[in-house]
Structures are given as structure tokens and as C-alpha cells.
């Protein structure tokens, strides 16, 4: 079974631009969550989608948004990029309902975003 | 709200030595606990999880962890380190029901010397 696929692997953008990242979950997984990983803040939860609905959102500004399609694929968008948005963005999918709390996350290899 | 503390941002061991990576959590309700491993330029991979079935949990690659409620700990161990174990290790906690936001520790970098 194919794993979680994230595209692109690397992105370089300029301050003020916007960016869209894509995530294809493991087949059959209905939950997709997004994380920002930086050396300073570690791994932080952005938001989670389940059956095309946003179920949870972390403490990030509204510039960070996402959506999920009927095939469970998900996109994350960041508008008006800032230098501090430079990070590794990870997507994870899980099989069970996220409210169960015990479904392990299956991560993609991430998208490395650099904002200059 | 839950939180996770991983003691030691770096742990250095010799090949063949015991690996011990520490994780303490705080939670108002019984938590679910996980250990993940991250190799360079890759995402996180599940090592093992605790979901209240047994306090000693065995994972992949010879790792295991013991849940100790009295100490609010979930330390990760491996009897004999291998060079291929060098990676970043993350402890994570989630709570069942309600607002589900997984919380990760800051990570521990395991360095294995030949």
C-alpha cells in the first residue's frame, strides 16, 4: 500500500507570495492533519480534516488554511508569506476517527518551504 | 491541556549500549502515548503506541517503552544500539474525545558512536 505522498518536496517563495501544498493520504484513510516543524518551535499542529470537514485547528493565524477533497486528498495554503513561515510542513493521515485519539499518524516526507 | 517533556535534546551512546530516551507527560485524563522516529529528510514513522492495553509496549526495530502512571512517564528503551538507530525521536500524547490536538515533545537526537 502506498504511503502518504506530499508534493512538492521543496519550495522557495518570496515574502508576500502565497503557496499551496498537497497531500495524498494512504488509501482508506479519512483523516488528514498538517504540522509545521521548525528548529525553534518543534512540531506544531496546524489543523486536521476528516471527511472534508475541519475538525481541529492549532494556534496559527488565518493565513494558514486548508481543505480536503472527497477522495481525502488535502491541500494547505499559506497566504502573504512571512520569513518565519520557513519550515518543514508535514502531512499525516490516520485510519480511525481522530476523536478516538489512539489512531497512529502516518506521515509523509514533508514539503520544505523556504521564504526569502 | 496535555504536554510532553523530553529530557535531553541529544543522547549519545556507543554501538551495542543501552538506549534510554526519556518522556514525561502531563494530562488530566488517561492519555494515549506514542513514540515516533524521524530520519533525515523524512517524515515521522511510528515506533510504538500505548493505548492502555499493556503497560510495556513493544515496537519496531527492537524498541520498547513502559508506561508508568505514577511517574507520568513513557520512556523508550532498546537493549543494544545499532548505528542505524541514529535519528530524531519524538514522544507524543493525545487525548480521547473532545478537541483532539496531538502534542509532540521537542525531540531527542540519538547519536550512535561506533
XYZ file of C-alpha atoms in Angstrom:
230
model
C 0.000 0.000 0.000
C 1.380 3.394 -0.970
C 2.311 5.753 1.851
C 1.430 9.395 2.355
C 2.607 11.490 -0.572
C 3.400 15.169 -0.282
C 4.190 17.471 -3.172
C 6.308 19.321 -3.860
C 9.298 18.288 -1.725
C 10.921 21.700 -1.880
C 9.611 25.206 -2.452
C 11.261 28.601 -2.470
C 8.970 31.605 -2.259
C 9.278 35.322 -1.671
C 7.710 37.249 1.195
C 4.159 38.256 0.406
C 3.506 35.413 -2.006
C 1.145 32.564 -1.344
C 1.785 28.833 -1.554
C -0.273 25.650 -1.825
C 0.973 22.297 -0.587
C -0.595 18.979 -1.470
C -1.030 15.746 0.460
C -2.372 12.387 -0.691
C -3.194 10.099 2.263
C -2.923 6.355 2.476
C -5.813 4.726 0.665
C -8.758 4.317 3.018
C -7.592 6.936 5.499
C -10.150 9.657 6.003
C -8.240 11.875 8.400
C -5.505 14.231 7.237
C -3.641 16.545 9.590
C -0.936 19.105 8.947
C 2.077 20.076 11.048
C 4.766 22.720 10.949
C 8.239 21.663 12.031
C 10.912 24.236 12.845
C 14.104 24.051 14.912
C 12.800 26.720 17.262
C 9.227 25.579 17.869
C 9.454 21.870 17.149
C 6.463 20.056 15.718
C 3.230 22.018 15.898
C -0.253 21.007 14.885
C -1.846 23.201 12.220
C -5.232 21.615 11.525
C -6.984 18.399 10.791
C -9.599 17.373 8.269
C -11.886 14.399 8.410
C -14.427 13.649 5.698
C -13.883 17.069 4.125
C -14.578 18.926 7.371
C -12.056 20.753 9.505
C -12.235 19.088 12.902
C -9.473 20.828 14.816
C -7.241 23.811 14.395
C -3.989 24.717 16.111
C -2.833 28.127 17.191
C -1.863 29.581 13.825
C -3.042 32.778 12.107
C -5.756 32.774 9.499
C -3.127 32.986 6.752
C -2.874 29.237 7.154
C -5.820 27.399 5.687
C -6.628 24.044 4.217
C -9.214 21.875 2.622
C -9.932 18.254 1.940
C -11.473 16.768 -1.145
C -13.922 13.903 -1.483
C -11.076 11.476 -2.248
C -9.430 12.539 1.071
C -6.601 14.363 -0.629
C -5.800 17.586 1.162
C -4.239 20.915 0.373
C -2.765 23.508 2.659
C -2.495 27.143 1.673
C -0.411 29.876 3.230
C -1.086 33.414 2.070
C 1.066 36.518 2.455
C 4.159 34.520 3.311
C 6.497 35.732 6.033
C 10.116 34.807 6.668
C 9.012 32.936 9.794
C 6.910 30.584 7.702
C 10.063 28.849 6.515
C 9.698 25.314 7.817
C 9.154 21.681 7.018
C 5.443 21.096 6.572
C 4.338 17.578 7.319
C 1.093 15.921 6.462
C -0.176 12.823 8.248
C -3.095 10.528 7.636
C -4.815 8.151 10.005
C -7.354 5.403 9.650
C -9.723 5.936 12.532
C -11.810 8.853 13.621
C -9.473 11.406 15.106
C -11.637 11.914 18.183
C -10.702 8.421 19.242
C -7.240 9.769 19.979
C -5.474 6.458 19.517
C -5.080 6.258 15.765
C -1.393 6.429 14.918
C -0.353 9.020 12.403
C 1.287 8.060 9.120
C 3.470 10.890 7.925
C 4.620 11.961 4.502
C 8.181 13.109 3.897
C 7.160 16.729 4.051
C 7.499 19.864 1.982
C 10.469 22.068 2.790
C 9.325 25.685 2.357
C 11.892 28.463 2.260
C 10.680 32.056 2.285
C 13.177 34.691 1.173
C -4.342 20.592 28.416
C -1.722 17.970 27.819
C 2.023 18.487 27.466
C 5.081 16.387 26.767
C 8.626 16.842 28.014
C 11.562 15.001 26.544
C 14.621 15.229 28.741
C 17.793 15.773 26.773
C 17.814 17.205 23.280
C 20.762 14.929 22.454
C 21.659 11.474 23.714
C 24.933 9.865 22.735
C 25.614 6.127 23.085
C 28.121 3.618 21.798
C 27.053 0.900 19.410
C 25.834 -2.052 21.456
C 24.997 0.051 24.510
C 21.601 0.541 26.111
C 19.427 3.283 24.660
C 17.207 5.247 27.055
C 15.169 8.196 25.813
C 13.035 9.918 28.408
C 9.497 11.207 28.036
C 7.229 12.666 30.706
C 3.710 13.824 30.067
C 1.016 15.749 31.822
C -2.616 15.040 31.200
C -5.838 15.468 33.103
C -7.229 12.219 31.719
C -5.625 8.918 30.736
C -3.658 9.618 27.595
C -2.648 7.775 24.503
C 1.113 7.876 24.079
C 3.267 7.379 21.038
C 6.905 7.303 20.040
C 7.870 8.335 16.534
C 11.252 8.312 14.781
C 12.392 10.738 12.109
C 15.329 10.062 9.825
C 16.975 12.946 7.945
C 14.823 14.422 5.200
C 11.932 12.150 6.012
C 8.649 12.313 7.862
C 7.920 10.660 11.196
C 7.444 6.923 11.481
C 5.536 5.227 14.283
C 7.728 3.163 16.621
C 5.099 2.134 19.141
C 1.963 3.267 20.915
C 0.383 2.898 24.346
C -3.385 2.664 24.455
C -3.937 1.197 27.953
C -3.916 -2.484 26.938
C -0.495 -3.200 28.484
C 1.999 -1.026 30.318
C 5.015 -2.499 28.500
C 4.756 -1.848 24.811
C 6.977 -3.422 22.182
C 7.595 -1.624 18.934
C 9.572 -1.999 15.776
C 13.349 -2.303 15.470
C 13.732 -3.737 18.981
C 12.413 -0.680 20.821
C 10.040 -0.847 23.742
C 8.509 1.604 26.204
C 6.950 1.298 29.617
C 4.003 3.362 30.766
C 4.329 4.372 34.420
C 1.272 6.252 35.577
C 2.723 7.113 38.989
C 5.706 8.769 37.340
C 3.749 10.101 34.329
C 6.490 8.679 32.176
C 6.770 6.729 28.945
C 10.495 6.183 28.436
C 11.798 4.491 25.301
C 14.498 1.830 25.549
C 16.471 -0.533 23.367
C 18.927 -3.049 24.852
C 21.601 -2.665 22.203
C 22.060 0.364 19.970
C 22.813 -0.004 16.293
C 24.323 2.587 14.015
C 21.080 2.664 12.039
C 19.210 3.861 15.154
C 20.757 7.319 14.811
C 17.772 9.616 14.252
C 15.424 12.082 15.943
C 12.873 10.578 18.319
C 9.600 12.211 19.289
C 7.223 11.387 22.100
C 3.601 12.392 21.522
C 0.419 12.444 23.574
C -3.204 12.609 22.547
C -6.432 12.501 24.493
C -9.580 10.677 23.547
C -12.710 12.579 22.758
C -13.289 16.303 22.732
C -10.819 18.509 20.947
C -8.154 16.246 19.560
C -4.839 18.020 19.094
C -1.764 15.809 19.234
C 1.084 17.262 21.246
C 4.684 16.396 20.496
C 7.800 16.675 22.587
C 10.705 18.737 21.281
C 12.520 15.616 20.183
C 15.704 13.824 21.199
C 18.513 13.313 18.748
C 20.115 9.902 19.226
C 23.785 9.750 18.275
C 25.401 6.330 17.997
C 29.173 6.051 18.083
C 30.993 3.058 16.572
